[in-house]
CSV table of C-alpha atoms and ligand atoms in Angstrom, one decimal:
chain,number,residue,atom,x,y,z
A,1,UNK,CA,31.1,1.5,-15.1
A,2,UNK,CA,28.3,3.9,-16.0
A,3,UNK,CA,28.8,7.5,-17.2
A,4,UNK,CA,25.2,8.6,-17.7
A,5,UNK,CA,21.6,8.0,-17.2
A,6,UNK,CA,18.8,8.1,-19.8
A,7,UNK,CA,15.7,9.4,-18.1
A,8,UNK,CA,12.4,8.1,-19.4
A,9,UNK,CA,9.2,10.0,-18.6
A,10,UNK,CA,5.6,9.0,-19.4
A,11,UNK,CA,2.6,11.2,-19.2
A,12,UNK,CA,4.4,14.4,-19.9
A,13,UNK,CA,5.3,13.1,-23.3
A,14,UNK,CA,1.8,13.6,-24.5
A,15,UNK,CA,1.2,17.3,-23.6
A,16,UNK,CA,1.3,18.7,-27.1
A,17,UNK,CA,2.6,22.3,-27.3
A,18,UNK,CA,3.0,22.5,-23.5
A,19,UNK,CA,5.4,19.6,-23.5
A,20,UNK,CA,8.5,21.8,-23.2
A,21,UNK,CA,7.1,23.3,-20.0
A,22,UNK,CA,6.9,19.9,-18.4
A,23,UNK,CA,10.3,18.8,-19.7
A,24,UNK,CA,11.9,22.0,-18.5
A,25,UNK,CA,10.4,21.5,-15.1
A,26,UNK,CA,11.7,18.0,-15.0
A,27,UNK,CA,15.2,19.1,-16.0
A,28,UNK,CA,15.1,21.8,-13.3
A,29,UNK,CA,14.2,19.3,-10.6
A,30,UNK,CA,16.8,16.7,-11.7
A,31,UNK,CA,19.4,19.4,-11.4
A,32,UNK,CA,18.2,20.3,-8.0
A,33,UNK,CA,18.3,16.8,-6.6
A,34,UNK,CA,21.7,16.1,-8.1
A,35,UNK,CA,23.2,19.3,-6.6
A,36,UNK,CA,24.2,17.7,-3.3
A,37,UNK,CA,25.3,14.4,-5.0
A,38,UNK,CA,29.1,13.9,-5.3
A,39,UNK,CA,30.1,14.5,-8.9
A,40,UNK,CA,29.4,17.0,-11.8
A,41,UNK,CA,26.4,16.4,-14.0
A,42,UNK,CA,25.2,17.8,-17.3
A,43,UNK,CA,21.4,17.5,-17.8
A,44,UNK,CA,20.2,17.8,-21.3
A,45,UNK,CA,17.0,17.4,-23.3
A,46,UNK,CA,17.2,15.8,-26.7
A,47,UNK,CA,14.5,14.6,-29.0
A,48,UNK,CA,12.0,13.6,-26.3
A,49,UNK,CA,14.6,12.3,-24.0
A,50,UNK,CA,16.5,13.6,-21.0
A,51,UNK,CA,20.1,12.6,-20.4
A,52,UNK,CA,22.1,13.0,-17.2
A,53,UNK,CA,25.8,12.8,-18.0
A,54,UNK,CA,28.5,12.7,-15.4
A,55,UNK,CA,31.7,14.6,-16.0
A,56,UNK,CA,34.3,12.3,-14.4
A,57,UNK,CA,33.8,10.2,-11.2
A,58,UNK,CA,30.5,10.4,-9.3
A,59,UNK,CA,28.6,8.6,-6.6
A,60,UNK,CA,26.4,6.2,-8.5
A,61,UNK,CA,24.3,5.0,-5.6
A,62,UNK,CA,23.6,8.5,-4.4
A,63,UNK,CA,22.7,9.7,-7.9
A,64,UNK,CA,20.2,6.8,-8.4
A,65,UNK,CA,18.8,7.5,-5.0
A,66,UNK,CA,18.3,11.1,-5.8
A,67,UNK,CA,16.7,10.5,-9.2
A,68,UNK,CA,14.3,8.0,-7.7
A,69,UNK,CA,12.7,10.9,-5.8
A,70,UNK,CA,12.0,13.0,-8.9
A,71,UNK,CA,8.3,13.1,-9.8
A,72,UNK,CA,7.7,12.7,-13.5
A,73,UNK,CA,10.5,10.1,-14.0
A,74,UNK,CA,9.1,6.7,-15.1
A,75,UNK,CA,12.5,5.0,-15.4
A,76,UNK,CA,16.2,5.6,-15.0
A,77,UNK,CA,18.5,3.7,-17.3
A,78,UNK,CA,22.2,3.7,-16.4
A,79,UNK,CA,24.2,4.1,-19.6
A,80,UNK,CA,27.7,3.2,-20.8
A,81,UNK,CA,29.0,5.7,-23.4
A,82,UNK,CA,31.6,4.6,-25.9
A,83,UNK,CA,33.2,6.4,-28.8
A,84,UNK,CA,32.1,5.6,-32.3
A,85,UNK,CA,34.9,3.6,-34.0
A,86,UNK,CA,32.7,1.6,-36.3
A,87,UNK,CA,30.8,-1.7,-35.9
A,88,UNK,CA,33.7,-3.9,-35.0
A,89,UNK,CA,34.9,-1.8,-32.1
A,90,UNK,CA,31.3,-1.4,-31.0
A,91,UNK,CA,30.8,-5.2,-31.0
A,92,UNK,CA,33.8,-5.5,-28.6
A,93,UNK,CA,32.4,-2.8,-26.4
A,94,UNK,CA,29.0,-4.4,-26.2
A,95,UNK,CA,30.5,-7.8,-25.5
A,96,UNK,CA,32.5,-6.2,-22.7
A,97,UNK,CA,29.3,-4.6,-21.3
A,98,UNK,CA,27.3,-7.9,-21.5
A,99,UNK,CA,30.2,-9.7,-19.7
A,100,UNK,CA,30.2,-7.1,-16.9
A,101,UNK,CA,26.4,-7.3,-16.5
A,102,UNK,CA,25.4,-10.9,-17.2
A,103,UNK,CA,28.4,-13.2,-17.5
A,104,UNK,CA,27.5,-16.7,-16.2
A,105,UNK,CA,23.7,-16.0,-16.1
A,106,UNK,CA,21.0,-18.0,-17.9
A,107,UNK,CA,18.8,-15.4,-19.6
A,108,UNK,CA,17.1,-14.5,-22.8
A,109,UNK,CA,17.9,-11.2,-24.6
A,110,UNK,CA,17.2,-9.1,-27.6
A,111,UNK,CA,19.3,-6.3,-29.1
A,112,UNK,CA,17.5,-3.1,-30.0
A,113,UNK,CA,19.5,-0.6,-32.0
A,114,UNK,CA,18.4,3.0,-32.7
A,115,UNK,CA,20.4,4.8,-35.4
A,116,UNK,CA,19.9,8.5,-34.5
A,117,UNK,CA,23.2,9.2,-36.3
A,118,UNK,CA,22.3,8.4,-39.9
A,119,UNK,CA,25.9,8.6,-40.8
A,120,UNK,CA,26.7,5.4,-39.0
A,121,UNK,CA,27.4,3.1,-42.0
A,122,UNK,CA,25.4,0.0,-40.9
A,123,UNK,CA,21.6,-0.1,-40.5
A,124,UNK,CA,20.1,-0.9,-37.2
A,125,UNK,CA,18.7,-4.3,-38.2
A,126,UNK,CA,22.1,-5.4,-39.3
A,127,UNK,CA,23.7,-4.1,-36.1
A,128,UNK,CA,21.2,-6.1,-34.1
A,129,UNK,CA,21.9,-9.3,-36.0
A,130,UNK,CA,25.7,-8.9,-36.0
A,131,UNK,CA,26.0,-8.1,-32.3
A,132,UNK,CA,23.3,-10.5,-31.3
A,133,UNK,CA,25.2,-13.3,-33.0
A,134,UNK,CA,28.5,-12.4,-31.3
A,135,UNK,CA,26.8,-12.3,-27.9
A,136,UNK,CA,25.4,-15.8,-28.5
A,137,UNK,CA,28.9,-17.1,-29.3
A,138,UNK,CA,30.6,-15.4,-26.4
A,139,UNK,CA,28.0,-16.2,-23.6
A,140,UNK,CA,26.5,-19.7,-23.8
A,141,UNK,CA,24.0,-18.9,-21.0
A,142,UNK,CA,22.3,-16.2,-23.1
A,143,UNK,CA,19.7,-17.1,-25.7
A,144,UNK,CA,17.6,-14.9,-28.0
A,145,UNK,CA,13.9,-14.2,-27.4
A,146,UNK,CA,12.6,-11.5,-29.6
A,147,UNK,CA,9.1,-11.4,-28.0
A,148,UNK,CA,9.7,-11.4,-24.2
A,149,UNK,CA,13.4,-11.1,-23.5
A,150,UNK,CA,14.7,-10.9,-19.9
A,151,UNK,CA,17.2,-8.4,-21.1
A,152,UNK,CA,16.5,-5.7,-23.6
A,153,UNK,CA,19.9,-4.5,-24.7
A,154,UNK,CA,19.6,-1.0,-26.2
A,155,UNK,CA,22.3,0.5,-28.4
A,156,UNK,CA,21.8,4.1,-29.4
A,157,UNK,CA,24.0,5.3,-32.3
A,158,UNK,CA,24.5,9.0,-31.7
A,159,UNK,CA,27.6,11.2,-32.0
A,160,UNK,CA,28.8,8.8,-29.3
A,161,UNK,CA,27.3,5.4,-28.7
A,162,UNK,CA,25.0,4.7,-25.7
A,163,UNK,CA,24.6,1.2,-24.4
A,164,UNK,CA,22.1,0.3,-21.7
A,165,UNK,CA,19.8,-2.5,-20.5
A,166,UNK,CA,19.0,-1.9,-16.9
A,167,UNK,CA,15.8,-0.1,-16.0
A,168,UNK,CA,15.4,1.3,-12.5
A,169,UNK,CA,11.8,2.4,-11.8
A,170,UNK,CA,11.2,6.1,-10.9
A,171,UNK,CA,8.1,7.3,-9.0
A,172,UNK,CA,6.1,8.5,-12.0
A,173,UNK,CA,3.7,11.4,-11.6
A,174,UNK,CA,4.3,14.9,-13.0
A,175,UNK,CA,7.3,17.3,-12.6
A,176,UNK,CA,7.1,19.6,-9.6
A,177,UNK,CA,6.0,23.1,-10.5
A,178,UNK,CA,3.7,22.2,-13.3
A,179,UNK,CA,0.6,22.6,-11.1
A,180,UNK,CA,1.2,25.6,-8.8
A,181,UNK,CA,1.4,25.4,-5.0
A,182,UNK,CA,-0.9,24.1,-2.3
A,183,UNK,CA,-1.1,24.2,1.4
A,184,UNK,CA,-0.8,21.0,3.4
A,185,UNK,CA,-2.3,20.7,6.9
A,186,UNK,CA,0.5,18.8,8.4
A,187,UNK,CA,0.1,17.1,11.8
A,188,UNK,CA,2.5,14.7,13.4
A,189,UNK,CA,0.3,11.7,12.3
A,190,UNK,CA,0.8,9.1,9.7
A,191,UNK,CA,-1.7,10.4,7.1
A,192,UNK,CA,-1.0,14.0,6.3
A,193,UNK,CA,2.7,13.5,5.2
A,194,UNK,CA,1.5,10.8,2.8
A,195,UNK,CA,-1.3,13.1,1.5
A,196,UNK,CA,1.3,15.9,0.8
A,197,UNK,CA,3.5,13.4,-1.0
A,198,UNK,CA,0.6,12.3,-3.2
A,199,UNK,CA,-0.5,15.7,-4.3
A,200,UNK,CA,3.1,16.8,-4.9
A,201,UNK,CA,3.5,13.8,-7.1
A,202,UNK,CA,1.0,15.4,-9.4
A,203,UNK,CA,3.4,18.3,-10.0
A,204,UNK,CA,2.2,20.6,-7.1
A,205,UNK,CA,4.7,22.5,-4.9
A,206,UNK,CA,3.8,22.1,-1.2
A,207,UNK,CA,3.8,24.5,1.7
A,208,UNK,CA,2.5,23.4,5.1
A,209,UNK,CA,0.8,24.6,8.2
A,210,UNK,CA,1.0,23.0,11.7
A,211,UNK,CA,-1.3,23.9,14.6
A,212,UNK,CA,0.6,23.9,17.8
A,213,UNK,CA,-1.0,24.1,21.2
A,214,UNK,CA,1.7,24.7,23.8
A,215,UNK,CA,1.9,23.8,26.7
A,216,UNK,CA,-0.6,21.0,25.8
A,217,UNK,CA,1.6,20.0,22.9
A,218,UNK,CA,5.3,19.9,23.5
A,219,UNK,CA,8.4,21.3,21.6
A,220,UNK,CA,9.1,17.7,20.8
A,221,UNK,CA,5.8,17.3,19.1
A,222,UNK,CA,6.6,20.4,17.0
A,223,UNK,CA,10.1,19.0,16.2
A,224,UNK,CA,8.5,15.9,15.0
A,225,UNK,CA,6.4,17.8,12.5
A,226,UNK,CA,9.6,19.7,11.4
A,227,UNK,CA,11.3,16.3,10.9
A,228,UNK,CA,8.3,15.0,8.9
A,229,UNK,CA,8.3,18.1,6.7
A,230,UNK,CA,12.0,17.5,6.1
A,231,UNK,CA,11.3,14.0,4.9
A,232,UNK,CA,8.5,15.1,2.6
A,233,UNK,CA,10.8,17.9,1.3
A,234,UNK,CA,13.2,15.3,0.0
A,235,UNK,CA,10.6,14.7,-2.7
A,236,UNK,CA,8.8,18.0,-2.9
A,237,UNK,CA,11.7,20.5,-2.6
A,238,UNK,CA,11.7,23.2,0.0
A,239,UNK,CA,8.6,23.6,2.2
A,240,UNK,CA,7.6,26.7,4.0
A,241,UNK,CA,6.2,25.4,7.3
A,242,UNK,CA,3.8,27.8,9.1
A,243,UNK,CA,3.5,27.1,12.8
A,244,UNK,CA,0.4,28.6,14.2
A,245,UNK,CA,-0.2,28.9,17.9
A,246,UNK,CA,-3.7,27.4,18.4
A,247,UNK,CA,-3.9,27.2,22.2
A,248,UNK,CA,-6.1,30.2,22.9
A,249,UNK,CA,-8.5,29.4,20.1
A,250,UNK,CA,-8.7,25.8,21.3
A,251,UNK,CA,-9.3,26.8,24.9
A,252,UNK,CA,-12.0,29.4,23.9
A,253,UNK,CA,-13.8,26.7,21.9
A,254,UNK,CA,-13.6,24.4,24.8
A,255,UNK,CA,-15.1,27.0,27.1
A,256,UNK,CA,-17.9,28.2,24.8
A,257,UNK,CA,-19.0,25.2,22.7
A,258,UNK,CA,-20.6,21.8,23.4
A,259,UNK,CA,-17.8,19.3,24.1
A,260,UNK,CA,-19.1,16.7,21.7
A,261,UNK,CA,-18.7,19.2,18.9
A,262,UNK,CA,-15.3,20.4,19.9
A,263,UNK,CA,-13.3,18.5,17.4
A,264,UNK,CA,-15.4,19.6,14.5
A,265,UNK,CA,-15.3,23.2,15.5
A,266,UNK,CA,-11.6,23.1,16.0
A,267,UNK,CA,-11.2,21.5,12.6
A,268,UNK,CA,-13.3,24.2,11.1
A,269,UNK,CA,-11.0,26.9,12.6
A,270,UNK,CA,-7.9,25.0,11.4
A,271,UNK,CA,-9.3,25.0,7.9
A,272,UNK,CA,-10.2,28.7,8.0
A,273,UNK,CA,-6.8,29.7,9.2
A,274,UNK,CA,-5.0,27.4,6.7
A,275,UNK,CA,-7.1,28.9,3.9
A,276,UNK,CA,-6.3,32.4,4.9
A,277,UNK,CA,-2.5,31.6,4.9
A,278,UNK,CA,-3.0,29.8,1.6
A,279,UNK,CA,-4.6,32.8,0.0
A,280,UNK,CA,-2.0,35.2,1.4
A,281,UNK,CA,0.8,33.1,0.0
A,282,UNK,CA,-0.5,32.2,-3.4
A,283,UNK,CA,-1.5,28.6,-2.7
A,284,UNK,CA,-4.3,27.3,-4.9
A,285,UNK,CA,-5.8,24.6,-2.7
A,286,UNK,CA,-5.7,22.9,0.7
A,287,UNK,CA,-4.5,19.3,1.4
A,288,UNK,CA,-5.5,17.1,4.3
A,289,UNK,CA,-4.9,13.5,5.3
A,290,UNK,CA,-8.5,12.7,5.9
A,291,UNK,CA,-10.0,9.4,5.0
A,292,UNK,CA,-13.7,8.5,5.2
A,293,UNK,CA,-14.7,6.9,8.5
A,294,UNK,CA,-11.2,6.8,10.0
A,295,UNK,CA,-12.3,8.7,13.2
A,296,UNK,CA,-15.5,10.5,14.3
A,297,UNK,CA,-14.3,13.8,12.7
A,298,UNK,CA,-13.9,12.0,9.4
A,299,UNK,CA,-17.4,10.6,8.8
A,300,UNK,CA,-19.0,11.9,5.6
A,301,UNK,CA,-21.2,14.2,7.8
A,302,UNK,CA,-18.2,15.4,9.7
A,303,UNK,CA,-16.2,16.1,6.5
A,304,UNK,CA,-19.2,18.0,5.2
A,305,UNK,CA,-19.2,20.2,8.3
A,306,UNK,CA,-15.5,20.8,8.1
A,307,UNK,CA,-15.6,21.5,4.4
A,308,UNK,CA,-18.4,24.0,4.9
A,309,UNK,CA,-15.9,26.8,5.9
A,310,UNK,CA,-13.6,26.4,2.8
A,311,UNK,CA,-13.8,28.2,-0.5
A,312,UNK,CA,-10.6,26.9,-1.9
A,313,UNK,CA,-10.7,23.3,-3.1
A,314,UNK,CA,-9.6,20.8,-0.5
A,315,UNK,CA,-7.6,17.8,-1.8
A,316,UNK,CA,-8.0,14.7,0.3
A,317,UNK,CA,-5.9,12.1,-1.7
A,318,UNK,CA,-6.4,9.4,1.0
A,319,UNK,CA,-10.1,9.8,1.2
A,320,UNK,CA,-10.8,6.1,0.1
A,321,UNK,CA,-7.7,4.5,1.4
A,322,UNK,CA,-7.6,1.9,4.2
A,323,UNK,CA,-5.2,2.7,7.0
A,324,UNK,CA,-3.1,-0.3,6.1
A,325,UNK,CA,-2.5,1.0,2.6
A,326,UNK,CA,-1.6,4.4,4.0
A,327,UNK,CA,0.9,2.8,6.4
A,328,UNK,CA,2.4,0.9,3.4
A,329,UNK,CA,2.9,4.2,1.6
A,330,UNK,CA,4.3,6.0,4.6
A,331,UNK,CA,6.9,3.2,5.0
A,332,UNK,CA,7.8,3.5,1.3
A,333,UNK,CA,8.3,7.2,1.4
A,334,UNK,CA,10.1,7.1,4.7
A,335,UNK,CA,7.8,9.1,7.0
A,336,UNK,CA,6.4,6.2,9.0
A,337,UNK,CA,9.1,5.8,11.6
A,338,UNK,CA,8.8,9.5,12.5
A,339,UNK,CA,5.0,9.5,12.4
A,340,UNK,CA,4.7,6.8,15.1
A,341,UNK,CA,6.9,8.6,17.6
A,342,UNK,CA,4.5,9.0,20.6
A,343,UNK,CA,4.2,12.8,21.0
A,344,UNK,CA,0.8,14.3,21.7
A,345,UNK,CA,-1.1,16.1,19.0
A,346,UNK,CA,-3.4,19.0,19.6
A,347,UNK,CA,-6.6,17.3,18.3
A,348,UNK,CA,-6.3,14.6,21.0
A,349,UNK,CA,-5.5,16.8,23.9
A,350,UNK,CA,-9.1,18.1,24.2
A,351,UNK,CA,-10.9,15.2,22.6
A,352,UNK,CA,-14.4,14.5,23.9
A,353,UNK,CA,-15.5,11.1,25.2
A,354,UNK,CA,-18.4,10.9,22.8
A,355,UNK,CA,-17.8,13.2,19.8
A,356,UNK,CA,-20.6,13.7,17.3
A,357,UNK,CA,-20.4,11.5,14.3
A,358,UNK,CA,-23.3,13.0,12.4
A,359,UNK,CA,-23.0,16.8,12.9
A,360,UNK,CA,-25.5,19.0,11.2
A,361,UNK,CA,-23.9,22.0,9.5
A,362,UNK,CA,-26.7,24.3,10.7
A,363,UNK,CA,-26.2,23.1,14.3
A,364,UNK,CA,-22.4,23.6,14.2
A,365,UNK,CA,-22.8,27.1,12.8
A,366,UNK,CA,-25.2,27.9,15.7
A,367,UNK,CA,-22.8,26.6,18.2
A,368,UNK,CA,-20.0,28.7,16.8
A,369,UNK,CA,-22.1,31.9,17.4
A,370,UNK,CA,-21.0,31.5,21.1
A,371,UNK,CA,-17.5,32.4,19.9
A,372,UNK,CA,-18.6,35.7,18.2
A,373,UNK,CA,-17.2,38.0,20.8
A,374,UNK,CA,-13.6,37.2,20.6
A,375,UNK,CA,-12.9,34.7,17.9
A,376,UNK,CA,-12.1,37.0,15.0
A,377,UNK,CA,-9.5,38.8,17.1
A,378,UNK,CA,-8.0,35.5,18.2
A,379,UNK,CA,-7.8,34.3,14.6
A,380,UNK,CA,-6.1,37.5,13.6
A,381,UNK,CA,-3.7,37.2,16.5
A,382,UNK,CA,-2.9,33.6,15.6
A,383,UNK,CA,-2.2,34.7,12.0
A,384,UNK,CA,0.0,37.6,13.1
A,385,UNK,CA,2.0,35.1,15.2
A,386,UNK,CA,2.6,32.8,12.3
A,387,UNK,CA,6.2,31.4,12.6
A,388,UNK,CA,7.5,30.5,9.2
A,389,UNK,CA,10.2,27.8,9.0
A,390,UNK,CA,12.1,27.1,5.7
A,391,UNK,CA,12.3,23.3,5.6
A,392,UNK,CA,14.9,21.8,3.2
B,401,ATP,P1,-2.9,12.5,10.6
B,401,ATP,O1,-2.4,11.1,10.7
B,401,ATP,O2,-2.6,13.2,9.3
B,401,ATP,O3,-2.6,13.3,11.8
B,401,ATP,P2,-5.4,11.7,11.7
B,401,ATP,O4,-5.9,10.4,11.2
B,401,ATP,O5,-4.7,11.8,13.0
B,401,ATP,O6,-4.5,12.3,10.5
B,401,ATP,P3,-7.0,14.0,12.4
B,401,ATP,O7,-6.2,14.2,13.6
B,401,ATP,O8,-8.5,13.9,12.5
B,401,ATP,O9,-6.6,12.7,11.6
B,401,ATP,O10,-6.7,15.1,11.3
B,401,ATP,C1,-7.2,15.0,10.0
B,401,ATP,C2,-6.4,15.9,9.2
B,401,ATP,O11,-6.4,17.3,9.7
B,401,ATP,C3,-4.9,15.5,9.2
B,401,ATP,O12,-4.6,14.6,8.2
B,401,ATP,C4,-4.2,16.9,8.9
B,401,ATP,O13,-4.3,17.2,7.5
B,401,ATP,C5,-5.1,17.9,9.6
B,401,ATP,N1,-4.6,18.1,11.0
B,401,ATP,C6,-5.0,17.5,12.1
B,401,ATP,N2,-4.3,18.1,13.2
B,401,ATP,C7,-3.5,19.0,12.7
B,401,ATP,C8,-2.6,19.9,13.3
B,401,ATP,N3,-2.3,19.9,14.6
B,401,ATP,N4,-1.9,20.8,12.4
B,401,ATP,C9,-2.1,20.7,11.1
B,401,ATP,N5,-3.0,19.9,10.5
B,401,ATP,C10,-3.7,19.1,11.3
B,402,MG,MG1,-3.7,13.5,13.7
């Protein structure tokens, strides 16, 4: 029944002179997500609106599904387009539309006409009154409520006429590419994929790094991270996933440093390496799934010790979230089922029985001196072995 979608966007409407940058980014992303959908689509900007028009038949469900993953979209309105043959013909078209959508239902409605085409001979108020009256006659279950209608029936008079009333919520946020690129530390857990999603939702392209510790972590654990990246990429577009072999560094820390500080020191090396890759690849910030107090390595003191090695900003969008809320989000975005698969992760392989919860930065720096002999070389080697996977 529908031939088009009217795309409504929020925040990006208020960006003054930069507005076109945001709109163009949104149009670009809409085209990208519609590319694999069955059908041909024209995406156009017009007077603060974006229209997606299908040329011929298309897969409606798939198209809606794809558009619902586009950051920056506040709502998606499926539109029926009819030719302009004057008010009488339009009334018949609207009655037909209302019949298809709401026949037999008990609801309140209001007609809202917008006369973009000033050549249309009847003013919008009159169109509202005329068509509203005919709807009342034709559908006894429907009554008018001009203040809080169940159904807002929009009629846009343009060179053709657009009729719509349904509003499907989009994810909101900002269009991808309007805020550069950042590097996500992606583990196989529940939190980091959600963290990546949240930052991407603010318009940031995502790349990712995964620290792999074979044979302590298996190929399947790595595959799980690839699967998670693929899920996240449905929203964020392609992700370059850097897989870093962390085994030697981890073993060296285990041999040289106090075991209760192991996790913190490991986390510091992960951050250092992630930051190096970020800088080499034009990423402007790091992203982690950390949340205050979730585990020993995420107390405020531990986060301070981890943060100590970074010069790029580190975004921790889940910092004040309860686990339950993170799980809810993970389920919503479709990463949860993969995240809970039971493969080992490299942080838990060597985890101490009683890790420090209040590390002192000075003490940790002193402990790391024991690594002086070989660590730079090992980090360089890990970076040189960076395996880059293009995740789509
Ligand atoms: P997650 O559910 O994201 O794994 P977590 O609660 O298990 O988080 P930690 O294992 O302490 O917490 O990790 C904290 C953060 O450090 C993760 O959210 C992730 O950003 C990063 N991280 C941890 N392990 C790895 C890894 N092997 N590779 C890449 N990043 C990692
Ligand atoms: Mg983890």
